[in-house]
Short mmCIF file of C-alpha atoms and ligand atoms in Angstrom, two decimals:
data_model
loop_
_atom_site.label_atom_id
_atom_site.label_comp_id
_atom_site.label_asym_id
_atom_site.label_seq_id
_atom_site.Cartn_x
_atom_site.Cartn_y
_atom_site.Cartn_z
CA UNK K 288 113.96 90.34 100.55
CA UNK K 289 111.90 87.38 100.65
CA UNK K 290 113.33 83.77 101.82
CA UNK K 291 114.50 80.97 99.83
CA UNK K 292 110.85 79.62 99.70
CA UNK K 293 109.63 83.24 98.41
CA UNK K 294 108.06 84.20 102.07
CA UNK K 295 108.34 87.60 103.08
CA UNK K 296 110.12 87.84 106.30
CA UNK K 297 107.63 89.24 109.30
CA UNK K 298 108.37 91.02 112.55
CA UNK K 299 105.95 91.48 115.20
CA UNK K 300 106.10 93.46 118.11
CA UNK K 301 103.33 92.24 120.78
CA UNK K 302 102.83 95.17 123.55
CA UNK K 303 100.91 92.76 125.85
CA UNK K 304 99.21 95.50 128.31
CA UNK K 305 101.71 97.89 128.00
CA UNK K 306 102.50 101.94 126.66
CA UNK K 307 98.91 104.04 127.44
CA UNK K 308 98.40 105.55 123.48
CA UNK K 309 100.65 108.70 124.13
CA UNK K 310 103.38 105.98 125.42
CA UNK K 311 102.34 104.22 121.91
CA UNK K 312 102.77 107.16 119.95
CA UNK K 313 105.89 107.82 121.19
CA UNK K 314 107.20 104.25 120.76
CA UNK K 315 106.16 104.31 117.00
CA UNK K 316 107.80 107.23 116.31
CA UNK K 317 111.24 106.32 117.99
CA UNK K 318 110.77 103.46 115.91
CA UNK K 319 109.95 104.73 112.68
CA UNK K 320 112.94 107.26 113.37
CA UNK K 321 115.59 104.61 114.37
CA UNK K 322 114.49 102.21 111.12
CA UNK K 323 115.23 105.24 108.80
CA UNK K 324 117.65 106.34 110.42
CA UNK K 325 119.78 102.86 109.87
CA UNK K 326 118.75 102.77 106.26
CA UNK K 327 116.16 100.10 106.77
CA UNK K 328 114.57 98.89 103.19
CA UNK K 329 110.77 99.02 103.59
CA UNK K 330 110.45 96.07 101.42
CA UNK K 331 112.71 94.14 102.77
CA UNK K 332 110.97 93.19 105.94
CA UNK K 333 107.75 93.48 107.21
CA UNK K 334 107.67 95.14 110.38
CA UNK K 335 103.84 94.92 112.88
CA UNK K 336 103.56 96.03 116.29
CA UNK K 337 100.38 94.89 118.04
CA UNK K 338 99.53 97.67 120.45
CA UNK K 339 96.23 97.45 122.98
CA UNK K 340 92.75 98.35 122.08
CA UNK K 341 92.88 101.66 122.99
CA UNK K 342 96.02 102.80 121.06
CA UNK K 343 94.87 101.58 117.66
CA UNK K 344 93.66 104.89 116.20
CA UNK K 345 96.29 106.96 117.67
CA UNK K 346 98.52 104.40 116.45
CA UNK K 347 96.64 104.72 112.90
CA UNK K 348 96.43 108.37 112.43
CA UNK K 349 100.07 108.45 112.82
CA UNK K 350 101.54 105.83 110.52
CA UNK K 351 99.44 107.16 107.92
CA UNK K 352 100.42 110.71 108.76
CA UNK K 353 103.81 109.82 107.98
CA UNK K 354 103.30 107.07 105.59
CA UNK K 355 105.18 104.67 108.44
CA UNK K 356 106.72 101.49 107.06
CA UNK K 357 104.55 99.83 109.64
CA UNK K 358 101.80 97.31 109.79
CA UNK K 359 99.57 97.01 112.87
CA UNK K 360 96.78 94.86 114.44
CA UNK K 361 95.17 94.39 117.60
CA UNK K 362 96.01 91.52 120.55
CA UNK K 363 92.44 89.75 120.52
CA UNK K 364 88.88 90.09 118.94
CA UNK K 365 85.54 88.71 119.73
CA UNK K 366 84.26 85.94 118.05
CA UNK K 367 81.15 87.11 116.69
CA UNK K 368 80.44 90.01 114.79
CA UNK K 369 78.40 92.85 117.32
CA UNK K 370 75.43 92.50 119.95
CA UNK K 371 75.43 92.14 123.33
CA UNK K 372 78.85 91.11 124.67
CA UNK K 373 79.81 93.93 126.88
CA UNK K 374 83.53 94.30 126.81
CA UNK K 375 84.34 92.58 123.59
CA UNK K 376 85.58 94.15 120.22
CA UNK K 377 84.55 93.33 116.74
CA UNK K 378 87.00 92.40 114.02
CA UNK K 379 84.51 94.75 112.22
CA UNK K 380 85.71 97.38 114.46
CA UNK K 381 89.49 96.45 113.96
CA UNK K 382 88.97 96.33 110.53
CA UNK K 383 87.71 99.62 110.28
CA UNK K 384 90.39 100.87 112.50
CA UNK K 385 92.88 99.71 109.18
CA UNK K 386 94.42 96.56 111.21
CA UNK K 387 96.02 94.19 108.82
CA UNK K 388 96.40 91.55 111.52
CA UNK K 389 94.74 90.17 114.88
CA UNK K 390 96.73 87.90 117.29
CA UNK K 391 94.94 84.97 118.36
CA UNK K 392 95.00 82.29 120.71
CA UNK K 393 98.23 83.89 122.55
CA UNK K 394 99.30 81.92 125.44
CA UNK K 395 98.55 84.29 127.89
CA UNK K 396 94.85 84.23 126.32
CA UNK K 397 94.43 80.45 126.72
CA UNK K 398 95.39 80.14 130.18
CA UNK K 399 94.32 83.61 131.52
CA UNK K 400 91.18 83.45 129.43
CA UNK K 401 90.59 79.91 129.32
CA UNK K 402 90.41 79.89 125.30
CA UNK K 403 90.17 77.05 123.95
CA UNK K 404 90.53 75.44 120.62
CA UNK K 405 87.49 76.07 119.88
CA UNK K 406 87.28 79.46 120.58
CA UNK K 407 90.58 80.34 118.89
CA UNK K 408 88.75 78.15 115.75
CA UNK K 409 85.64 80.75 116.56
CA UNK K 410 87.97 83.77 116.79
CA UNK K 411 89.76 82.85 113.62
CA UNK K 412 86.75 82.37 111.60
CA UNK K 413 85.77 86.24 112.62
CA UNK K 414 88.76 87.50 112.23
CA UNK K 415 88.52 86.10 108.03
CA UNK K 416 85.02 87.02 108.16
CA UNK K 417 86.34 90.86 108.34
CA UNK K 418 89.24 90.88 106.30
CA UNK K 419 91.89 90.76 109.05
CA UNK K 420 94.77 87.99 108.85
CA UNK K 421 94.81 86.01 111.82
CA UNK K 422 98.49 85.49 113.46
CA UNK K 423 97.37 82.31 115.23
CA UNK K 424 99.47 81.46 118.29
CA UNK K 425 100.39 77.84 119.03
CA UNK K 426 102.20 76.36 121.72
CA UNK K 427 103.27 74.04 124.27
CA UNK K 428 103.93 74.06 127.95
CA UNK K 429 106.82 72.86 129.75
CA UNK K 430 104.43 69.85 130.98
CA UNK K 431 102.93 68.96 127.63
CA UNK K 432 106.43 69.11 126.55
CA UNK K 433 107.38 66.16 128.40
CA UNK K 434 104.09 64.42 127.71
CA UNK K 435 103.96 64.65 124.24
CA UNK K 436 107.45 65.46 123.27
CA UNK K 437 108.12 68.27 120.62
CA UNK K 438 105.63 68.99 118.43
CA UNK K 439 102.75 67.53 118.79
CA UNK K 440 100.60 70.18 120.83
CA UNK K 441 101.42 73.01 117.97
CA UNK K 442 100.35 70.67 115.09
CA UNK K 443 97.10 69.55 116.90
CA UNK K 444 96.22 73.54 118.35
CA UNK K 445 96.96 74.45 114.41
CA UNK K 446 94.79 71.96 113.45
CA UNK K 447 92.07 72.80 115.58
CA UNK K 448 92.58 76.68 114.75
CA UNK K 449 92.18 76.69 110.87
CA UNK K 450 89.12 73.90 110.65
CA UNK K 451 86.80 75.60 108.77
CA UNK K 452 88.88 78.13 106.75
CA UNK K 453 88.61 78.08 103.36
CA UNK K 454 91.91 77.36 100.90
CA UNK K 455 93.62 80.41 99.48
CA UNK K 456 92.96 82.62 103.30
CA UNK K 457 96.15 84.54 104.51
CA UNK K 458 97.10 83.24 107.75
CA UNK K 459 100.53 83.41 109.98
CA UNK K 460 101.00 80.87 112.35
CA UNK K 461 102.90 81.46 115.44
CA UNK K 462 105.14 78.78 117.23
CA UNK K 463 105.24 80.05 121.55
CA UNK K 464 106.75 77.88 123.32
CA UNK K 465 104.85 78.98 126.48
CA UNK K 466 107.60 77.81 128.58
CA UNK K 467 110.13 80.53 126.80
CA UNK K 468 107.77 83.51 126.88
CA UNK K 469 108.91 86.00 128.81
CA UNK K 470 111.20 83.83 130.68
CA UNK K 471 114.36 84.52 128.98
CA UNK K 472 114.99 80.86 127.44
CA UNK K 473 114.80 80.04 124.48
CA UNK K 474 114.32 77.10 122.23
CA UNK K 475 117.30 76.51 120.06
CA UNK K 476 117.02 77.54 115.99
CA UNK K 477 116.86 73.51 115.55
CA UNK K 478 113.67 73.14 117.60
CA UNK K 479 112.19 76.04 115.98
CA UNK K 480 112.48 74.36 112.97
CA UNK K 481 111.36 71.18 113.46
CA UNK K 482 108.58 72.77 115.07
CA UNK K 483 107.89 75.03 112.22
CA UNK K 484 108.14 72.13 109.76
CA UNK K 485 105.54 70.04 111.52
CA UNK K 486 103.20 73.07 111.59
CA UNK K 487 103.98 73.59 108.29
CA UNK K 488 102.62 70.34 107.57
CA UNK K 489 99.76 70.69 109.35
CA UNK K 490 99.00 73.67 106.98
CA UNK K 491 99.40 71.94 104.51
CA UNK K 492 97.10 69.00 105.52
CA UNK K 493 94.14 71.53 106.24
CA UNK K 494 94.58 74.45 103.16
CA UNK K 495 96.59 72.13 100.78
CA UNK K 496 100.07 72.68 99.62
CA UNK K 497 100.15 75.95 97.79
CA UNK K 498 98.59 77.59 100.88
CA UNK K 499 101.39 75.68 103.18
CA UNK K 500 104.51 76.76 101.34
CA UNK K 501 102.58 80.66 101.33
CA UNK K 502 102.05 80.45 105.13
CA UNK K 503 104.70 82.59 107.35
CA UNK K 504 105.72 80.40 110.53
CA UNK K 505 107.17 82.61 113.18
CA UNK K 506 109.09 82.11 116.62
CA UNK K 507 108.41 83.44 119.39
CA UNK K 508 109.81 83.16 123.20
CA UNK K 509 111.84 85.48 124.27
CA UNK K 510 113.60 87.13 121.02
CA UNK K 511 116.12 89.67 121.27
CA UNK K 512 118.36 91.06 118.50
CA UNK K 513 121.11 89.13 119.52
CA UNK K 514 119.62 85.63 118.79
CA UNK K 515 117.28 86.45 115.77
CA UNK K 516 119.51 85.12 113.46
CA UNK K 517 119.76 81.71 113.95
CA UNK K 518 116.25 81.64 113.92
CA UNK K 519 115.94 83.16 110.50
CA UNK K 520 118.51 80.58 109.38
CA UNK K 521 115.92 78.26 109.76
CA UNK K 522 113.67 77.34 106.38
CA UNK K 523 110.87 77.01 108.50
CA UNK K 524 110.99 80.02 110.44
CA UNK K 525 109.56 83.22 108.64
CA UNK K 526 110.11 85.79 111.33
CA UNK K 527 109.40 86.68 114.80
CA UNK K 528 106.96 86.91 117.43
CA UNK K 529 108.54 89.40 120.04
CA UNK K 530 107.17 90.48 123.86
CA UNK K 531 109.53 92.47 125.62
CA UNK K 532 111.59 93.35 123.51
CA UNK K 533 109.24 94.91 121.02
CA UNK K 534 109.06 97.70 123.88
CA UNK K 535 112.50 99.19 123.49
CA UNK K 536 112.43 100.57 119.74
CA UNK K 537 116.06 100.34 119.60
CA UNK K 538 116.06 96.73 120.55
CA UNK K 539 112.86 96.01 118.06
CA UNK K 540 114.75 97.68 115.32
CA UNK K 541 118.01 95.58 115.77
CA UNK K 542 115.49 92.56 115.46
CA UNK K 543 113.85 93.69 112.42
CA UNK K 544 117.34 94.27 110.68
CA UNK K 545 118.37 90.86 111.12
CA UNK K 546 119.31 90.64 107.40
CA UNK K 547 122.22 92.76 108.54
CA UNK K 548 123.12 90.11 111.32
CA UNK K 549 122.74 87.72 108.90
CA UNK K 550 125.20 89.80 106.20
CA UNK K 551 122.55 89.65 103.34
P1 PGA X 171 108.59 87.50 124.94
O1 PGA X 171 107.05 87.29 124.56
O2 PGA X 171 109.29 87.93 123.67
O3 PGA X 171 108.58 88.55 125.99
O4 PGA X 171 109.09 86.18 125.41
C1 PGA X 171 106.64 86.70 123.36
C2 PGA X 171 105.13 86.72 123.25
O5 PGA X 171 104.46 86.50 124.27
O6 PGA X 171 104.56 86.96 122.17
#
């Protein structure tokens, strides 16, 4: 299925730090299982989980093993390409590792890491330098919020994240409310929206307006299988960003068949 605008629906699973790669291995599988098992049409969602670093290849070996309707891409990469910067990972490396997609910018990266725009710009820049589409995460916190009301932190961290990027580059831009990750609220489908509208604009100020209306927008902030639908209601909203609950693959699965909530 696509959605009215032609945009084909996107489901992402972010493990954070969580499941060791046999813990991965087993979470794909119960996943792949409970997706077939319900009669889940490959094409009619696209379904990512974002394990750590060190689960990639195991990760890998086995969706290509079974020929898993799965996408996958790592949580972070460095911003430049390879030298000295102990500890960091190349988007060469993830590229070789076959990772569609990198996060970027995630909350928890920003405050934890102190990333800035600039940095996210820098990490985004590698990440199209090797091939990988960047799921940029945008966001605003409870006190931004209240200082500059609804959208404009997301449209100026978008902004700031795709300077630089040429027209006609996949990207997926994702809308965090960091005051609703892992915190069990939510914003309501109408915020989402006018959220992912604005950002939407912003796209299209930056890469122009066939790259806008190309562009999947995705919610994230606490996501469960029971409120997916209203967000995918939305014209704005192409899909989901998902934390917890991509860790139980009976939960992640009701997300990803929200056309079913949905009765389409
Ligand atoms: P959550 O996390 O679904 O646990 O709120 C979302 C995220 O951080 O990507």
């Amino acid at each position: 299925m696509t959605t009215d605008a032609g945009r084909r629906p996107f489901i992402a699973g972010n493990w954070k730090m969580n499941l060791d790669h046999l813990q991965g291995i087993a979470l794909v599988q119960k996943l792949a299982w409970t997706l077939k098992d319900a009669g889940f049409d490959r094409g009619s969602v696209e379904i990512a989980v974002f394990p750590p670093f060190t689960d990639i290849r195991s990760v890998q070996t086995l969706i290509d093993a079974d020929d898993h309707a799965l996408a996958y891409g790592a949580q972070d990469l460095s911003p430049h390409d390879s030298g000295a910067y102990t500890g960091d990972v190349s988007g060469q490396f993830l590229a070789a590792l076959g990772c569609t997609y990198v996060l970027i910018g995630h909350s928890e990266r920003r405050t934890g890491h102190g990333e800035t725009d600039e940095v996210v710009n820098a990490k985004v820049l590698a990440a199209v330098r090797h091939g990988l589409v960047p799921v940029i995460c945008v966001g605003e916190t409870e006190a931004e919020l209240e200082e500059h009301g609804t959208s404009a932190v997301p449209v100026a961290q978008t902004r700031a994240a795709l300077a630089g990027v040429a027209p006609g580059t996949p990207v997926v831009i994702a809308y965090e409310p960091v005051w609703a990750i892992g915190t069990g609220k939510v914003a309501t489908p109408e915020t989402a929206q006018q959220v992912g509208a604005a950002i939407r604009g912003a796209v299209q100020e930056v890469l122009g307006a066939d790259d806008a209306a190309a562009t999947r927008i995705l919610y994230g902030g606490s996501v469960k299988s029971g409120n997916i639908a209203g967000f995918m209601r939305q014209p704005d909203v192409d899909g989901a960003l998902v934390g917890g609950a991509s860790l139980d693959p009976a939960e992640f699965a009701g997300i990803a068949r929200f056309p079913q909530h949905l009765g389409v």
